[in-house]
Coordinates of C-alpha atoms in Angstrom, one line a residue:
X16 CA -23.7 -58.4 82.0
X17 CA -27.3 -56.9 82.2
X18 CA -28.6 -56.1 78.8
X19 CA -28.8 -52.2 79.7
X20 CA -25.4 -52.3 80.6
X21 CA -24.5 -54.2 77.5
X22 CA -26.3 -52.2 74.8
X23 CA -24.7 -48.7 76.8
X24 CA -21.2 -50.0 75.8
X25 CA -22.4 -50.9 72.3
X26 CA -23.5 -47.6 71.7
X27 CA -20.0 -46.4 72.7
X28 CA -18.0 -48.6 71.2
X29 CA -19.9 -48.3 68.2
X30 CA -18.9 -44.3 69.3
X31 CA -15.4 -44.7 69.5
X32 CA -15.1 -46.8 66.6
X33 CA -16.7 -44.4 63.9
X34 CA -14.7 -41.7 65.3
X35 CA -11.2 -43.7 64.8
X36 CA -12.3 -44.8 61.6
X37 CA -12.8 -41.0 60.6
X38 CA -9.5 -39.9 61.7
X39 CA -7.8 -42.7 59.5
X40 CA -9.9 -41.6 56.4
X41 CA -8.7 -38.1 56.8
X42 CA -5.3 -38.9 57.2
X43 CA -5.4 -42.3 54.5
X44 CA -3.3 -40.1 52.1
X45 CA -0.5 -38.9 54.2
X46 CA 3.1 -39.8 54.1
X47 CA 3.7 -42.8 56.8
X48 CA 6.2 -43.6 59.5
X49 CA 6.9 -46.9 59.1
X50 CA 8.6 -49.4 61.6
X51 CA 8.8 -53.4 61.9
X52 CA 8.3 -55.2 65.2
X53 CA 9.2 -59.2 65.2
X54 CA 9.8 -59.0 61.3
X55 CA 10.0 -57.5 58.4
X56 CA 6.4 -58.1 57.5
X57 CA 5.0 -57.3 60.8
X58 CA 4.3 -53.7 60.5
X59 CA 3.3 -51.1 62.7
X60 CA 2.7 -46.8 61.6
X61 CA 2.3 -44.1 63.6
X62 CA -1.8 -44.3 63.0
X63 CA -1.7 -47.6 64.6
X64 CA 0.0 -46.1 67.5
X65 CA -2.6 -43.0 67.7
X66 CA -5.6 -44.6 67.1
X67 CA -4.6 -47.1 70.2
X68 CA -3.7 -44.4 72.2
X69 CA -6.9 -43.0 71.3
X70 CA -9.1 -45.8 72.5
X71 CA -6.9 -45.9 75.4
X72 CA -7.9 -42.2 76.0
X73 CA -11.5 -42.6 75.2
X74 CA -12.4 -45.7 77.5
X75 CA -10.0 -44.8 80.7
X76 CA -12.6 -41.2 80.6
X77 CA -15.5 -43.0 80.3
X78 CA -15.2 -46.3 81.6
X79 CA -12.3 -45.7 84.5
X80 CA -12.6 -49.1 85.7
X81 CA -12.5 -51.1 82.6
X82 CA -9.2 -52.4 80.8
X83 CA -7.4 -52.3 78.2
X84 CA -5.9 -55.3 76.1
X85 CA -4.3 -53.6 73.1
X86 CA -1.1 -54.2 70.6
X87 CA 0.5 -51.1 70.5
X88 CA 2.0 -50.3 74.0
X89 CA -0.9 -47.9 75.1
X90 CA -3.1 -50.1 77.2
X91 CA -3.2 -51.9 80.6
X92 CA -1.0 -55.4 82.0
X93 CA -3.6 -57.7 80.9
X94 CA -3.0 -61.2 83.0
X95 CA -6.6 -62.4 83.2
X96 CA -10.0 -61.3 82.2
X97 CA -11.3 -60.5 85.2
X98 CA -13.7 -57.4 85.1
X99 CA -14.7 -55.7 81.9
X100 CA -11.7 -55.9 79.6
X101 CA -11.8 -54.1 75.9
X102 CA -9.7 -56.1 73.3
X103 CA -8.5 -54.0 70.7
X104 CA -6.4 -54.0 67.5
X105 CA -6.5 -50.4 66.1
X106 CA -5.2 -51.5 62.3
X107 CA -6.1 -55.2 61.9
X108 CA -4.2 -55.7 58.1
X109 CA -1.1 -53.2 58.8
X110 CA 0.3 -54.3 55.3
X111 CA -2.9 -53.7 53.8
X112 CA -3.2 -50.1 55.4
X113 CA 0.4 -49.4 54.3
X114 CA 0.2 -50.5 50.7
X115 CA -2.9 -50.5 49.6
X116 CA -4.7 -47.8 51.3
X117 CA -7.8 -50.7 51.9
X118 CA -8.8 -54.0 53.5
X119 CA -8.2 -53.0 57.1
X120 CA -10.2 -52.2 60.2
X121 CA -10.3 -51.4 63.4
X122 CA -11.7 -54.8 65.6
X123 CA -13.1 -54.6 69.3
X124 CA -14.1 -56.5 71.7
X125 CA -15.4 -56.4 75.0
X126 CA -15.5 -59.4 77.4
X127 CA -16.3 -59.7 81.1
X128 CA -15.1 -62.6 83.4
X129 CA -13.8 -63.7 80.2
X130 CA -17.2 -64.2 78.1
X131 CA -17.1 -62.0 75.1
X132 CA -20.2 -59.6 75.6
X133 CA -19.7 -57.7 72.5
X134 CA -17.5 -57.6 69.2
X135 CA -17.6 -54.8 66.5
X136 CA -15.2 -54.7 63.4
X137 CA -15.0 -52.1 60.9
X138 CA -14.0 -52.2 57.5
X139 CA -12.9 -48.3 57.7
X140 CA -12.5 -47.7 53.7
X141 CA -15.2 -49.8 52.9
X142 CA -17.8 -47.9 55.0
X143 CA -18.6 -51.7 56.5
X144 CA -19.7 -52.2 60.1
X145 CA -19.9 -56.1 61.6
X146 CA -21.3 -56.5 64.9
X147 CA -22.6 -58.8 67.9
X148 CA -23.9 -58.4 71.4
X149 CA -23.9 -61.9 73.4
X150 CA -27.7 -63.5 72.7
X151 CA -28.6 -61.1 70.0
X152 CA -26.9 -61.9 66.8
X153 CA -24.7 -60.5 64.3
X154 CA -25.2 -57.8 61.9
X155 CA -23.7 -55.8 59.1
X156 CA -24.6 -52.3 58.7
X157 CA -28.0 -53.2 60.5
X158 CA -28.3 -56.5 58.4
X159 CA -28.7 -59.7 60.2
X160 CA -26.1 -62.1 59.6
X161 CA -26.6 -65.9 59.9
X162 CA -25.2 -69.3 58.4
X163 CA -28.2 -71.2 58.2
X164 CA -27.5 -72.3 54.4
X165 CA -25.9 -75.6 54.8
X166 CA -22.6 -76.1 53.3
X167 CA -20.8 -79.2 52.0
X168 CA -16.3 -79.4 52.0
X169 CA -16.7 -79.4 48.5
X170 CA -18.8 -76.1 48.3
X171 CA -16.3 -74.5 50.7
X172 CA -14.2 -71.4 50.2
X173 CA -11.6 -70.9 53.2
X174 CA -9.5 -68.5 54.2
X175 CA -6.0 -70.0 54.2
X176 CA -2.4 -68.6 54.3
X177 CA -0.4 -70.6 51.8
X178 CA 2.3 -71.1 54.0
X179 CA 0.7 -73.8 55.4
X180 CA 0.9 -75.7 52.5
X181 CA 4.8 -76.0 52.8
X182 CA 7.0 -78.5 54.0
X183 CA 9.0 -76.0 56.3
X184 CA 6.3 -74.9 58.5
X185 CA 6.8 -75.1 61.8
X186 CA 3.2 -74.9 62.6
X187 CA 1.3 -77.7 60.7
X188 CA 1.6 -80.8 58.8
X189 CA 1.8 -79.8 55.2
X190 CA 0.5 -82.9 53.4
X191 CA -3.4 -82.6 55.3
X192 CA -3.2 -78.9 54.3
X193 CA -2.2 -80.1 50.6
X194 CA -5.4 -82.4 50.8
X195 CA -8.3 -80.1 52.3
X196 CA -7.1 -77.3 49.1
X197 CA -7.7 -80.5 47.0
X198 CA -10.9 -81.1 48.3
X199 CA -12.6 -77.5 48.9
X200 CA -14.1 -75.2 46.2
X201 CA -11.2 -72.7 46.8
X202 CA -8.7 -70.6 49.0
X203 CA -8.6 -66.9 49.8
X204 CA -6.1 -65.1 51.9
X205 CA -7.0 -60.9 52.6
X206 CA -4.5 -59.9 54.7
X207 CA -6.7 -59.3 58.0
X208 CA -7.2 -61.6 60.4
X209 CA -10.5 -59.3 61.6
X210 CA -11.8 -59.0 58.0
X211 CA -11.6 -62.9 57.1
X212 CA -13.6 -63.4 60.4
X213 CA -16.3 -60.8 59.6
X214 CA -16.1 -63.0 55.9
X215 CA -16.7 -65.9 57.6
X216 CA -20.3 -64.6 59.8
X217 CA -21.3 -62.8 56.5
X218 CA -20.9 -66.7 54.5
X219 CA -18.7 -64.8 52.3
X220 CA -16.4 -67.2 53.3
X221 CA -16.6 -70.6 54.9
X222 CA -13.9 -71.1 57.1
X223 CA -10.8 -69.0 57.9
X224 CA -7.8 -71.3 59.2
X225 CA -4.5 -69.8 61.1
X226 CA -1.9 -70.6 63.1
X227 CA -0.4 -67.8 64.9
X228 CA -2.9 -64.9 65.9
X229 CA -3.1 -62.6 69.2
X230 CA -6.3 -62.2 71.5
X231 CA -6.6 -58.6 70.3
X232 CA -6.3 -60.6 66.0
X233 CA -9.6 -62.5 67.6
X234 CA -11.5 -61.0 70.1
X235 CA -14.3 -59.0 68.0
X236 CA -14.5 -61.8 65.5
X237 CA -15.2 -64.6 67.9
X238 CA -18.4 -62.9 69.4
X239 CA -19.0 -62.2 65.5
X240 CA -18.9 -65.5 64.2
X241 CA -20.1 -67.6 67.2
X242 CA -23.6 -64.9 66.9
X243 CA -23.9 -65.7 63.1
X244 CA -24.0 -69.7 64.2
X245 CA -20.4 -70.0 63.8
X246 CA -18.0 -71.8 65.4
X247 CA -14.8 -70.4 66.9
X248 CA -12.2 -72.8 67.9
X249 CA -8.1 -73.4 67.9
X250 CA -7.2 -75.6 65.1
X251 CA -7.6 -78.6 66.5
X252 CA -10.7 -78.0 68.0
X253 CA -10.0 -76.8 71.9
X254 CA -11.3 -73.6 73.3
X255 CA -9.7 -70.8 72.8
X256 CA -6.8 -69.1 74.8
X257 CA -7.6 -65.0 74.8
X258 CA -4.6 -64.1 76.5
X259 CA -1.8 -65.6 74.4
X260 CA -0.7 -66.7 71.0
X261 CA -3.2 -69.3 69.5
X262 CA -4.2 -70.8 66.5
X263 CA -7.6 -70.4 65.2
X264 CA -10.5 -72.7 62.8
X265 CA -13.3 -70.0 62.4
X266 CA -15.9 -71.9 60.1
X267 CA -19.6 -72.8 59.0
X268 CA -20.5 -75.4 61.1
X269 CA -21.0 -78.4 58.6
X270 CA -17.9 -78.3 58.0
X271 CA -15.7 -77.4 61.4
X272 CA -15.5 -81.4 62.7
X273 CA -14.0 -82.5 59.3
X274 CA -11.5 -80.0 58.7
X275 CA -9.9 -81.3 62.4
X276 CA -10.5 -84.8 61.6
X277 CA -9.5 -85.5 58.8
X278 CA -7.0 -82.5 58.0
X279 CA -5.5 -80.6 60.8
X280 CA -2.4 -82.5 62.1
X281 CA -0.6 -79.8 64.4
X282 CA 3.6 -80.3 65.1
X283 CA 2.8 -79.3 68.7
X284 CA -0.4 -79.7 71.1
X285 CA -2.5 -76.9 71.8
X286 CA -4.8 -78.9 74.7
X287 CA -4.2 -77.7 77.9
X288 CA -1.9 -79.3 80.5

């Protein structure tokens, strides 16, 4: 992608974005409809649903040959990345949105022939804008973002579901996870996947690790992250699948190699066959 053509869809995204952000802000205070999808703690509202249908709207008039990879039903039969392809979660932190009224946003990102050109996330309440273009860095609000600083394990806060720390999970092997908490500086856990990667480029955090997140959960803050010198990887290190289910190690990179060396032991393999 030329840069012309690049900073063109920035600006509209950027668009788009501001505007969706807007109609959730007037509408924060309303009485919601309320449904689950896979279980009771995976929630989806009616202003998820409109302000995907909304993007939808938006980039099928402008951009008639791009598509859509979305969560909420509204955008296009997404099988490969061929072409100019936005990824979009309308209401990253559901949970959040419904019960706190905070700690959301809206995450997008656009990738052609599968390289992410551009990422964006906004934290709608907060008034917070993260964003990258592909060879140009990452920004908040206009403010560079980079992880020069270096950073030690033990100086390390991560993002980290405490679920992982359980002998039950089907995911990961408990007793590693009980060992990195040991050794960092602390744990964190904010309810959005797109928020604890905009963390992460901002060194707010240091590392955000999960098991079980969606291409539209990722998309924004991998362009994000990898622009603010971060890494972006599945949990044991292999690149990352942006069509499916995957698991993620978003971190500074001192400490990335470690964390999969010495502490990452997954109950399944995520290399590809």
């Amino acid at each position: 992608m030329d840069s012309q053509t690049r900073e063109h869809l920035f600006e509209k995204a950027k668009d788009f974005v501001y505007e969706a952000g807007q109609r959730i802000k007037e509408k924060i205070h309303e009485p919601r409809t309320i449904e689950t999808k896979s279980n009771p703690n995976d929630l989806v509202t009616e202003m998820d649903q409109s302000t995907e249908k909304f993007f939808a709207e938006s980039i099928r008039n402008e951009f008639p040959d791009h598509r859509l990879f979305g969560e909420e039903g509204f955008g296009d039969d997404v099988q490969d990345l061929k072409g100019i392809v936005w990824i979009v979660d309308p209401i990253d932190g559901t949970m959040n949105f419904v019960h706190q009224k905070r700690n959301f946003a809206i995450s997008v990102g656009i990738y052609e022939e599968s390289v992410g050109e551009i990422g964006i996330i906004y934290d709608v309440m907060a008034g917070a804008l993260y964003t990258a273009k592909r060879g140009e860095g990452a920004f908040k609000n206009d403010e560079p973002l980079n992880l020069m600083k270096e950073r030690s394990m033990e100086q390390s806060i991560l993002a980290l579901n405490t679920s992982w720390l359980i002998p039950e999970n089907p995911h990961i092997e408990h007793k590693g996870m009980e060992e990195l908490v040991k050794r960092i500086r602390s744990t964190r856990s904010y309810g959005s996947a797109a928020l604890e990667f905009a963390y992460v480029a901002e060194g707010i955090l240091d590392g955000y690790l999960t098991m079980t997140l969606m291409p539209w959960d990722i998309a924004a803050g991998k362009v994000i992250v990898n622009e603010a010198g971060g890494l972006v990887t599945t949990a044991d290190g292999q690149e990352l699948d942006m069509l499916n289910k995957t698991t993620v190690l978003a971190c500074h990179p001192d400490i990335h190699k470690e964390i999969i060396d010495q502490y990452v032991e997954l109950k399944y393999n995520t290399k590809k066959r």
